[in-house]
Amino acid sequence: MKRVQSATSRMRGALACGLIISGFLTMSCGGGGLGTPVSQFPSRDALDSAADDSATPSPSGKMIELDQWQMAAPAAELDAVNQSLTDGLRQRLSASDKAKFSPELACAAREAARIYAEHDALPDFGLQDYLVMRCGGSALSVQMAVAYIETRPDQSDAQVQSGMQKFTDDMIDAGLQGPHITMGIGFARGAARAATVIAHSSLAAEIKYAPVLATGSEVKISGTSFSLADSILGVITSGQYGVALCQPDRSVKL
């Protein structure tokens, strides 16, 4: 049986601009078979007796802090397994009016899966933040959960993912608890293990445009809040260590 882990990231600000928003806003900023699965369960008999139970991701996911990480170059097309997972998740979320697929979180999930497949751990919170932002995401908080399995060279990627499918479905179910969910999925395989990562967020707001880096004297960001708030605050990095406040557009009625 595959071990399922989860890790929840802290609330974060974007590399370029972070927002706390209310209503609709505009803001400007200057500047064959499978190998031996990994299991923590006590016995095969216990696993068999629990086979019909729904799995729940463990709350204690392993994480690793890396000095550096080279993101994969964007591919013209997804590999077969990632395309299948993406299509399946898109179809599932299309039936819900409270959840939608996020290409940005899918990108981050694929990178996190690469890290897990190589290092046997999810990226730490700081690197999770970096992956989401580098992939163009604007979610204020993201949770990641992973299912993984040890592999053999004679197994195809499709066989490996098939062995994790039940746990992948369980992770999706767990991630869909809550309103305004956005979600992505990613698969990666290393020399000795494969991993499938679900990245999801319950959005406080939907940002229409949030550039990672400001290129010029002004950056405009707009979006819609899903709950009431008392104020709008935006910040932007300035130089290597500095930070500056953004100026709200007072002409926009909240």
XYZ file of N, CA and C in Angstrom:
762
model
N 0.842 -1.195 0.000
C 0.000 0.000 0.000
C 0.877 1.244 0.000
N 0.419 2.243 -0.624
C 1.156 3.495 -0.708
C 0.941 4.334 0.537
N 1.969 5.011 0.924
C 1.840 5.925 2.040
C 1.444 7.289 1.501
N 0.493 7.905 2.151
C 0.024 9.214 1.724
C 0.406 10.240 2.775
N 0.999 11.329 2.331
C 1.410 12.366 3.250
C 0.806 13.685 2.826
N 0.696 14.598 3.747
C 0.240 15.936 3.396
C 1.022 16.969 4.172
N 1.077 18.155 3.600
C 1.724 19.273 4.279
C 0.989 20.533 3.891
N 0.794 21.412 4.827
C 0.053 22.638 4.596
C 0.998 23.817 4.661
N 0.952 24.649 3.639
C 1.842 25.804 3.641
C 1.243 26.934 4.450
N 2.105 27.810 4.933
C 1.651 28.992 5.646
C 1.063 29.993 4.670
N 0.377 31.016 5.185
C -0.074 32.125 4.349
C 1.145 32.854 3.835
N 1.123 33.255 2.557
C 2.301 33.876 2.008
C 1.982 35.101 1.203
N 2.995 35.909 0.969
C 2.901 37.037 0.058
C 3.615 36.697 -1.222
N 3.216 37.307 -2.314
C 3.841 37.039 -3.604
C 5.255 37.591 -3.619
N 6.075 37.086 -4.563
C 7.416 37.612 -4.723
C 7.374 39.063 -5.165
N 6.385 39.411 -5.964
C 6.315 40.788 -6.434
C 5.269 41.571 -5.656
N 4.039 41.097 -5.614
C 2.980 41.823 -4.907
C 2.153 40.846 -4.102
N 1.848 41.192 -2.864
C 0.932 40.393 -2.066
C -0.272 41.241 -1.738
N -1.461 40.627 -1.675
C -2.692 41.375 -1.497
C -3.524 40.838 -0.365
N -4.187 41.731 0.358
C -5.326 41.398 1.209
C -6.449 42.252 0.656
N -7.486 41.623 0.077
C -8.409 42.394 -0.726
C -9.850 42.165 -0.319
N -10.696 43.118 -0.701
C -12.119 43.044 -0.424
C -12.874 43.558 -1.627
N -13.941 42.842 -1.997
C -14.738 43.271 -3.136
C -13.944 43.197 -4.425
N -14.331 43.993 -5.404
C -13.571 44.083 -6.642
C -12.598 45.238 -6.510
N -11.354 45.014 -6.878
C -10.356 46.042 -6.644
C -9.435 46.197 -7.836
N -8.826 47.362 -7.896
C -7.698 47.598 -8.784
C -6.640 48.305 -7.969
N -5.394 47.873 -8.115
C -4.323 48.426 -7.303
C -3.086 48.575 -8.159
N -2.340 49.647 -7.949
C -1.103 49.876 -8.674
C 0.062 49.844 -7.712
N 1.176 49.260 -8.182
C 2.381 49.194 -7.381
C 3.519 49.798 -8.173
N 4.282 50.687 -7.598
C 5.469 51.214 -8.257
C 6.608 50.205 -8.100
N 7.421 50.298 -8.974
C 8.619 49.547 -8.863
C 8.802 48.327 -9.772
N 5.179 -6.477 -15.621
C 4.140 -6.171 -14.870
C 4.150 -5.767 -13.456
N 3.832 -6.320 -12.468
C 3.272 -5.832 -11.242
C 4.097 -4.723 -10.637
N 3.578 -4.204 -9.609
C 4.207 -3.093 -8.946
C 5.289 -3.543 -7.978
N 6.188 -2.633 -7.682
C 7.233 -2.913 -6.712
C 6.693 -2.867 -5.298
N 7.581 -2.995 -4.329
C 7.158 -3.025 -2.933
C 6.702 -1.644 -2.479
N 5.417 -1.488 -2.151
C 4.940 -0.169 -1.732
C 5.481 0.210 -0.364
N 5.509 1.508 -0.106
C 5.932 2.012 1.197
C 4.729 2.000 2.126
N 4.884 1.494 3.339
C 3.763 1.417 4.268
C 4.241 1.603 5.690
N 3.432 2.276 6.479
C 3.697 2.389 7.901
C 2.711 1.537 8.701
N 1.927 0.748 8.014
C 0.896 -0.033 8.685
C 1.496 -1.328 9.240
N 0.855 -1.902 10.267
C 1.499 -2.987 11.001
C 1.580 -4.323 10.280
N 0.610 -4.671 9.446
C 0.627 -5.993 8.841
C -0.200 -6.016 7.564
N 0.050 -7.028 6.748
C -0.720 -7.212 5.522
C -2.176 -7.516 5.857
N -2.411 -8.323 6.912
C -3.780 -8.655 7.295
C -4.565 -7.392 7.659
N -3.880 -6.478 8.347
C -4.549 -5.231 8.726
C -4.884 -4.406 7.500
N -3.991 -4.445 6.527
C -4.259 -3.724 5.282
C -5.455 -4.325 4.551
N -5.483 -5.645 4.456
C -6.582 -6.307 3.749
C -7.917 -6.033 4.421
N -7.910 -6.036 5.753
C -9.174 -5.818 6.461
C -9.671 -4.395 6.302
N -8.752 -3.486 6.000
C -9.135 -2.085 5.853
C -9.241 -1.657 4.405
N -9.215 -2.616 3.493
C -9.153 -2.289 2.065
C -10.356 -1.499 1.593
N -11.481 -1.672 2.247
C -12.691 -0.988 1.804
C -12.846 0.389 2.439
N -11.979 0.736 3.377
C -12.079 2.025 4.044
C -11.452 3.119 3.197
N -11.961 4.317 3.321
C -11.378 5.446 2.615
C -10.101 5.875 3.317
N -9.033 6.095 2.535
C -7.768 6.538 3.110
C -7.805 8.027 3.359
N -7.141 8.446 4.402
C -7.037 9.864 4.737
C -5.569 10.248 4.751
N -5.178 11.331 4.085
C -3.775 11.731 4.109
C -3.274 11.952 5.523
N -2.052 11.494 5.774
C -1.443 11.689 7.078
C -1.122 13.159 7.297
N -1.288 13.675 8.513
C -1.011 15.084 8.771
C 0.471 15.394 8.961
N 1.340 14.381 8.931
C 2.761 14.607 9.232
C 3.616 14.294 8.020
N 3.600 15.166 7.018
C 4.380 14.938 5.817
C 5.841 15.316 6.016
N 6.732 14.505 5.440
C 8.151 14.833 5.479
C 8.434 15.998 4.541
N 9.330 16.882 4.946
C 9.745 17.997 4.114
C 11.265 18.089 4.088
N 11.772 18.720 3.055
C 13.204 18.898 2.924
C 13.496 20.337 2.531
N 14.566 20.897 3.089
C 15.026 22.223 2.723
C 16.198 22.073 1.762
N 16.058 22.606 0.577
C 17.091 22.493 -0.447
C 17.799 23.830 -0.628
N 19.099 23.778 -0.821
C 19.854 25.009 -1.074
C 19.505 25.599 -2.430
N 19.183 24.739 -3.385
C 18.799 25.207 -4.714
C 17.970 24.137 -5.410
N 17.180 24.585 -6.377
C 16.360 23.652 -7.155
C 16.165 24.226 -8.547
N 16.482 23.440 -9.555
C 16.320 23.861 -10.942
C 14.986 23.361 -11.459
N 14.082 24.277 -11.750
C 12.779 23.875 -12.260
C 12.917 23.313 -13.666
N 12.058 22.372 -13.994
C 12.079 21.769 -15.320
C 11.661 22.799 -16.363
N 12.287 22.730 -17.525
C 11.909 23.622 -18.614
C 10.490 23.296 -19.065
N 9.679 24.305 -19.349
C 8.315 24.045 -19.808
C 8.303 23.165 -21.056
N 7.477 22.145 -21.026
C 7.374 21.234 -22.166
C 6.214 21.642 -23.061
N 6.386 21.393 -24.340
C 5.308 21.710 -25.289
C 4.060 20.889 -24.982
N 4.269 19.661 -24.529
C 3.155 18.779 -24.185
C 3.483 18.039 -22.898
N 2.459 17.722 -22.134
C 2.642 16.903 -20.941
C 2.919 15.466 -21.342
N 3.644 14.732 -20.494
C 3.796 13.302 -20.722
C 2.449 12.614 -20.543
N 2.369 11.362 -20.945
C 1.080 10.663 -20.995
C 0.405 10.577 -19.630
N 1.184 10.283 -18.568
C 0.584 10.127 -17.247
C 0.079 11.469 -16.722
N 0.885 12.521 -16.842
C 0.430 13.830 -16.379
C -0.761 14.330 -17.190
N -0.785 14.036 -18.481
C -1.929 14.455 -19.280
C -3.190 13.728 -18.849
N -3.056 12.428 -18.561
C -4.207 11.651 -18.109
C -4.716 12.151 -16.762
N -3.802 12.427 -15.832
C -4.207 12.943 -14.531
C -4.862 14.309 -14.662
N -4.291 15.162 -15.511
C -4.853 16.495 -15.725
C -6.253 16.412 -16.313
N -6.413 15.584 -17.343
C -7.730 15.441 -17.974
C -8.755 14.918 -16.975
N -8.346 13.932 -16.167
C -9.271 13.367 -15.193
C -9.680 14.378 -14.143
N -8.721 15.174 -13.670
C -9.049 16.173 -12.653
C -9.905 17.287 -13.243
N -9.585 17.729 -14.447
C -10.396 18.762 -15.097
C -11.841 18.297 -15.231
N -12.019 17.062 -15.658
C -13.378 16.543 -15.841
C -14.119 16.472 -14.514
N -13.414 16.043 -13.481
C -14.054 15.934 -12.175
C -14.445 17.302 -11.630
N -13.563 18.286 -11.760
C -13.840 19.601 -11.208
C -14.860 20.375 -12.035
N -14.992 20.022 -13.309
C -15.947 20.733 -14.162
C -17.388 20.517 -13.714
N -17.608 19.443 -12.962
C -18.958 19.152 -12.477
C -19.291 19.917 -11.203
N -18.328 20.681 -10.670
C -18.547 21.416 -9.426
C -18.566 22.908 -9.694
N -19.453 23.614 -8.998
C -19.480 25.072 -9.098
C -18.660 25.723 -7.985
N -17.972 24.909 -7.173
C -17.174 25.426 -6.072
C -15.693 25.118 -6.215
N -15.302 24.512 -7.333
C -13.904 24.148 -7.520
C -13.545 24.272 -8.990
N -12.274 24.569 -9.248
C -11.818 24.650 -10.626
C -10.364 24.212 -10.718
N -9.982 23.802 -11.907
C -8.611 23.360 -12.154
C -7.688 24.556 -12.288
N -6.487 24.440 -11.746
C -5.497 25.510 -11.819
C -4.249 25.024 -12.538
N -3.967 25.517 -13.746
C -2.713 25.157 -14.425
C -1.489 25.548 -13.614
N -1.578 26.669 -12.878
C -0.447 27.132 -12.084
C -0.151 26.165 -10.933
N -1.202 25.701 -10.251
C -0.981 24.738 -9.171
C -0.568 23.381 -9.722
N -1.013 23.038 -10.930
C -0.568 21.795 -11.561
C 0.931 21.856 -11.840
N 1.400 22.998 -12.324
C 2.832 23.206 -12.548
C 3.605 23.034 -11.245
N 3.143 23.661 -10.171
C 3.810 23.547 -8.875
C 3.755 22.111 -8.351
N 2.637 21.423 -8.582
C 2.497 20.036 -8.127
C 3.481 19.124 -8.858
N 3.691 19.354 -10.150
C 4.654 18.539 -10.898
C 6.068 18.753 -10.363
N 6.404 20.004 -10.057
C 7.731 20.275 -9.511
C 7.889 19.652 -8.128
N 6.862 19.752 -7.292
C 6.923 19.141 -5.963
C 7.038 17.622 -6.074
N 6.359 17.037 -7.053
C 6.466 15.589 -7.276
C 7.886 15.208 -7.702
N 8.522 16.036 -8.523
C 9.918 15.789 -8.912
C 10.819 15.790 -7.688
N 10.592 16.756 -6.805
C 11.402 16.835 -5.581
C 11.185 15.601 -4.718
N 9.926 15.183 -4.577
C 9.662 14.005 -3.747
C 10.282 12.760 -4.362
N 10.145 12.611 -5.674
C 10.696 11.428 -6.326
C 12.211 11.356 -6.175
N 12.856 12.512 -6.110
C 14.321 12.547 -5.988
C 14.793 12.514 -4.547
N 14.089 13.191 -3.646
C 14.586 13.383 -2.288
C 13.753 12.690 -1.214
N 12.681 12.014 -1.574
C 11.839 11.308 -0.605
C 11.242 12.264 0.424
N 10.890 13.463 -0.012
C 10.266 14.448 0.880
C 9.672 15.559 0.027
N 8.623 16.187 0.549
C 8.073 17.361 -0.099
C 8.998 18.560 0.112
N 8.948 19.550 -0.766
C 9.709 20.770 -0.518
C 9.192 21.480 0.730
N 10.075 22.201 1.411
C 9.645 22.934 2.590
C 8.757 24.107 2.174
N 8.196 24.798 3.160
C 7.228 25.846 2.877
C 7.794 26.930 1.962
N 9.033 27.326 2.217
C 9.621 28.377 1.399
C 9.723 27.980 -0.060
N 10.135 26.749 -0.320
C 10.251 26.289 -1.700
C 8.869 26.058 -2.315
N 7.904 25.611 -1.516
C 6.539 25.509 -2.029
C 6.042 26.873 -2.501
N 6.280 27.884 -1.688
C 5.905 29.248 -2.069
C 6.551 29.631 -3.396
N 7.839 29.357 -3.494
C 8.601 29.709 -4.694
C 8.043 29.000 -5.924
N 7.758 27.711 -5.794
C 7.244 26.952 -6.935
C 5.913 27.521 -7.421
N 5.019 27.811 -6.476
C 3.709 28.337 -6.858
C 3.863 29.672 -7.577
N 4.696 30.556 -7.040
C 4.872 31.864 -7.650
C 5.577 31.781 -9.000
N 6.596 30.934 -9.092
C 7.296 30.782 -10.366
C 6.378 30.202 -11.441
N 5.401 29.439 -11.004
C 4.436 28.860 -11.949
C 3.304 29.831 -12.274
N 3.348 31.032 -11.714
C 2.344 32.046 -12.022
C 1.145 32.036 -11.117
N 1.197 31.312 -10.012
C 0.060 31.241 -9.104
C -0.060 32.475 -8.239
N -1.277 32.784 -7.838
C -1.530 33.936 -6.971
C -2.305 33.558 -5.722
N -2.476 32.271 -5.454
C -3.202 31.833 -4.258
C -2.453 32.282 -3.011
N -3.206 32.738 -2.002
C -2.599 33.215 -0.771
C -2.134 32.073 0.125
N -2.710 30.920 0.003
C -2.264 29.759 0.772
C -2.495 28.515 -0.072
N -1.574 27.576 0.030
C -1.638 26.342 -0.764
C -1.309 25.168 0.144
N -2.033 24.082 -0.031
C -1.734 22.835 0.657
C -1.282 21.808 -0.377
N -0.324 20.980 0.021
C 0.154 19.909 -0.849
C 0.040 18.576 -0.134
N -0.388 17.567 -0.863
C -0.432 16.199 -0.344
C 0.218 15.298 -1.380
N 0.861 14.235 -0.928
C 1.604 13.364 -1.842
C 1.293 11.902 -1.569
N 1.163 11.139 -2.638
C 1.138 9.682 -2.579
C 2.375 9.194 -3.317
N 3.066 8.193 -2.768
C 4.282 7.731 -3.418
C 4.424 6.222 -3.295
N 5.267 5.679 -4.145
C 5.478 4.240 -4.167
C 6.869 3.948 -4.704
N 7.498 2.904 -4.184
C 8.777 2.463 -4.708
C 8.548 1.767 -6.043
N 9.496 1.899 -6.953
C 9.314 1.389 -8.311
C 10.484 0.508 -8.739
N 10.247 -0.224 -9.825
C 11.291 -1.006 -10.479
C 11.440 -0.532 -11.922
N 12.614 -0.719 -12.520
C 12.832 -0.243 -13.886
C 11.910 -0.864 -14.923
N 11.417 -2.091 -14.656
C 10.587 -2.763 -15.658
C 9.127 -2.303 -15.619
N 8.785 -1.398 -14.735
C 7.409 -0.912 -14.637
C 7.229 0.339 -15.487
N 6.111 0.416 -16.163
C 5.791 1.629 -16.920
C 5.257 2.694 -15.973
N 5.317 3.946 -16.417
C 4.764 5.034 -15.610
C 3.271 4.830 -15.364
N 2.571 4.323 -16.385
C 1.135 4.092 -16.244
C 0.849 3.041 -15.181
N 1.665 1.977 -15.135
C 1.487 0.953 -14.106
C 1.705 1.538 -12.715
N 2.738 2.341 -12.608
C 3.073 2.921 -11.309
C 1.943 3.825 -10.817
N 1.459 4.716 -11.674
C 0.383 5.610 -11.259
C -0.899 4.848 -10.960
N -1.145 3.783 -11.704
C -2.329 2.969 -11.437
C -2.300 2.421 -10.012
N -1.105 2.074 -9.529
C -0.979 1.575 -8.169
C -1.251 2.629 -7.110
N -1.192 3.905 -7.498
C -1.462 4.993 -6.547
C -2.820 5.645 -6.768
N -3.604 5.152 -7.715
C -4.812 5.865 -8.118
C -5.823 6.021 -6.994
N -6.019 4.956 -6.197
C -6.996 5.051 -5.109
C -6.604 6.160 -4.141
N -5.320 6.231 -3.833
C -4.870 7.242 -2.893
C -4.880 8.628 -3.525
N -4.659 8.686 -4.819
C -4.789 9.957 -5.524
C -6.219 10.466 -5.431
N -7.183 9.570 -5.646
C -8.592 9.956 -5.540
C -8.936 10.409 -4.120
N -8.369 9.723 -3.129
C -8.618 10.099 -1.733
C -8.062 11.493 -1.439
N -6.885 11.783 -1.983
C -6.300 13.104 -1.767
C -7.156 14.193 -2.409
N -7.682 13.914 -3.586
C -8.558 14.882 -4.252
C -9.800 15.123 -3.408
N -10.410 14.039 -2.911
C -11.594 14.177 -2.055
C -11.289 15.058 -0.849
N -10.146 14.820 -0.201
C -9.790 15.603 0.985
C -9.558 17.069 0.631
N -8.985 17.305 -0.557
C -8.693 18.672 -0.964
C -9.902 19.473 -1.370
N -10.998 18.801 -1.655
C -12.204 19.494 -2.111
C -13.118 19.912 -0.972
N -12.646 19.774 0.262
C -13.450 20.186 1.403
C -13.297 21.683 1.616
N -14.323 22.431 1.340
C -14.268 23.874 1.523
C -14.747 24.607 0.283
N -14.970 25.914 0.408
C -15.476 26.702 -0.715
C -14.348 27.245 -1.584
N -14.674 27.550 -2.836
C -13.762 28.230 -3.759
C -12.411 27.525 -3.849
N -12.454 26.235 -4.125
C -11.235 25.438 -4.215
C -10.647 25.551 -5.618
N -9.346 25.725 -5.687
C -8.611 25.618 -6.940
C -7.550 24.546 -6.738
N -7.316 23.708 -7.766
C -6.516 22.506 -7.557
C -5.720 22.156 -8.797
N -4.545 21.571 -8.575
C -3.728 21.035 -9.652
C -3.132 19.708 -9.226
N -2.636 18.947 -10.189
C -2.090 17.621 -9.919
C -0.832 17.418 -10.746
N 0.130 16.674 -10.187
C 1.363 16.417 -10.908
C 1.966 15.076 -10.535
N 2.600 14.427 -11.501
C 3.254 13.118 -11.315
C 4.703 13.228 -11.743
N 5.582 12.573 -11.014
C 6.991 12.506 -11.407
C 7.570 11.181 -10.929
N 8.606 10.751 -11.634
C 9.236 9.476 -11.294
C 10.745 9.659 -11.231
N 11.333 9.102 -10.174
C 12.774 9.120 -10.027
C 13.357 7.740 -10.239
N 14.571 7.557 -9.763
C 15.252 6.279 -9.973
C 14.621 5.148 -9.170
N 14.100 5.452 -7.991
C 13.610 4.390 -7.115
C 12.177 4.576 -6.653
N 11.582 5.727 -6.914
C 10.214 5.959 -6.453
C 9.514 6.913 -7.397
N 8.194 6.894 -7.295
C 7.354 7.827 -8.040
C 6.428 8.519 -7.061
N 5.972 9.698 -7.429
C 5.113 10.471 -6.534
C 4.045 11.188 -7.341
N 2.862 11.286 -6.767
C 1.785 12.113 -7.301
C 1.421 13.138 -6.238
N 1.427 14.394 -6.609
C 1.162 15.481 -5.672
C -0.114 16.211 -6.067
N -0.949 16.472 -5.087
C -2.109 17.337 -5.238
C -1.782 18.672 -4.576
N -1.942 19.763 -5.298
C -1.782 21.104 -4.728
C -3.142 21.793 -4.811
N -3.609 22.315 -3.699
C -4.931 22.938 -3.710
C -4.977 24.114 -2.755
N -5.918 24.997 -3.008
C -6.075 26.185 -2.176
C -7.546 26.558 -2.101
N -7.960 27.014 -0.930
C -9.282 27.601 -0.772
C -9.104 29.105 -0.894
N -9.518 29.644 -2.014
C -9.203 31.027 -2.339
C -9.981 32.020 -1.485
N -9.262 32.976 -0.925
C -9.907 34.113 -0.279
C -10.339 35.123 -1.331
N -9.661 35.084 -2.470
C -9.955 36.019 -3.556
C -9.441 35.437 -4.853
N -9.969 35.928 -5.942
C -9.505 35.527 -7.266
C -8.814 36.725 -7.913
N -7.526 36.564 -8.205
C -6.739 37.633 -8.788
C -6.715 37.462 -10.306
N -7.063 38.511 -11.011
C -7.105 38.421 -12.470
C -5.717 38.520 -13.098
N -4.843 39.290 -12.453
C -3.493 39.377 -12.983
C -2.530 39.689 -11.855
N -1.582 38.813 -11.647
C -0.592 39.020 -10.592
C 0.778 38.658 -11.130
N 1.493 39.587 -11.718
C 2.807 39.286 -12.289
C 3.813 38.918 -11.215
N 4.697 38.018 -11.549
C 5.725 37.622 -10.593
C 6.718 38.759 -10.382
N 7.061 39.469 -11.457
C 8.007 40.565 -11.370
C 7.430 41.808 -12.027
N 7.654 42.948 -11.411
C 7.219 44.218 -11.993
C 8.217 44.640 -13.069
N 7.722 44.995 -14.228
C 8.588 45.435 -15.326
C 8.139 46.816 -15.765
N 8.611 47.839 -15.102
C 8.192 49.193 -15.429
C 7.841 49.957 -14.171
N 7.221 51.092 -14.350
C 6.927 51.957 -13.214
C 5.616 51.615 -12.530
N 4.789 50.755 -13.115
C 3.477 50.489 -12.535
C 3.031 49.072 -12.846
N 2.400 48.457 -11.880
C 1.782 47.139 -12.042
C 0.354 47.243 -11.562
N -0.593 46.807 -12.379
C -2.001 46.827 -11.982
C -2.483 45.411 -11.713
N -3.144 45.262 -10.580
C -3.687 43.975 -10.166
C -5.157 44.165 -9.838
N -5.997 43.289 -10.342
C -7.420 43.375 -10.032
C -7.938 41.991 -9.666
N -9.039 41.978 -8.949
C -9.587 40.701 -8.543
C -10.870 40.867 -7.756
N -11.395 39.759 -7.288
C -12.650 39.743 -6.546
C -12.466 38.954 -5.266
N -12.900 39.526 -4.146
C -12.854 38.843 -2.868
C -14.106 37.984 -2.697
N -13.950 36.847 -2.035
C -15.083 35.963 -1.775
C -15.651 36.150 -0.376
N -15.116 37.093 0.372
C -15.632 37.373 1.711
C -15.420 38.850 2.019
N -16.076 39.326 3.078
C -15.951 40.721 3.460
C -14.596 40.989 4.129
N -14.094 42.187 3.905
C -12.859 42.607 4.555
C -12.940 44.104 4.814
N -12.144 44.577 5.754
C -12.198 45.986 6.142
C -11.242 46.865 5.352
N -10.229 46.276 4.744
C -9.226 47.100 4.091
C -8.557 46.344 2.953
N -7.825 47.092 2.149
C -7.040 46.537 1.054
C -5.583 46.917 1.287
N -4.711 45.974 1.190
C -3.300 46.244 1.386
C -2.495 45.481 0.350
N -1.586 46.171 -0.313
C -0.698 45.529 -1.266
C 0.730 45.936 -0.988
N 1.661 45.013 -1.187
C 3.076 45.315 -0.997
C 3.865 44.791 -2.186
N 5.011 45.411 -2.441
C 5.869 45.002 -3.534
C 7.308 45.041 -3.060
N 8.096 44.074 -3.503
C 9.501 44.080 -3.143
C 10.201 45.252 -3.818
N 11.206 45.764 -3.158
C 11.974 46.889 -3.680
C 13.449 46.606 -3.456
N 14.160 46.283 -4.529
C 15.555 45.897 -4.384
C 15.680 44.519 -3.771
N 16.828 44.238 -3.191
C 17.078 42.901 -2.665
C 16.341 42.631 -1.358
N 16.240 43.643 -0.496
C 15.649 43.430 0.814
C 14.483 44.362 1.125
N 14.275 45.387 0.322
C 13.268 46.375 0.657
C 11.861 45.965 0.261
N 10.897 46.716 0.769
C 9.499 46.491 0.444
C 8.794 47.839 0.443
N 7.815 47.998 -0.429
C 7.061 49.252 -0.511
C 5.576 48.940 -0.558
N 4.775 49.862 -0.054
C 3.327 49.700 -0.092
C 2.791 50.077 -1.462
N 1.771 49.335 -1.902
C 1.065 49.678 -3.127
C -0.002 50.732 -2.810
N -0.419 51.443 -3.821
C -1.436 52.474 -3.660
C -2.759 51.983 -4.247
N -3.822 51.894 -3.443
C -5.120 51.445 -3.983
C -5.708 52.477 -4.935
N -6.454 52.006 -5.895
C -7.159 52.885 -6.832
C -8.467 53.319 -6.175
N -8.513 54.555 -5.708
C -9.668 55.043 -4.964
C -10.875 55.246 -5.862
N -10.683 55.209 -7.176
C -11.810 55.401 -8.077
C -12.692 54.156 -8.194
N -12.200 53.023 -7.715
C -12.940 51.767 -7.765
C -13.792 51.640 -6.514
N -15.075 51.503 -6.683
C -16.000 51.375 -5.562
C -15.974 49.953 -5.044
N -15.837 49.806 -3.742
C -15.811 48.483 -3.109
C -17.201 48.118 -2.613
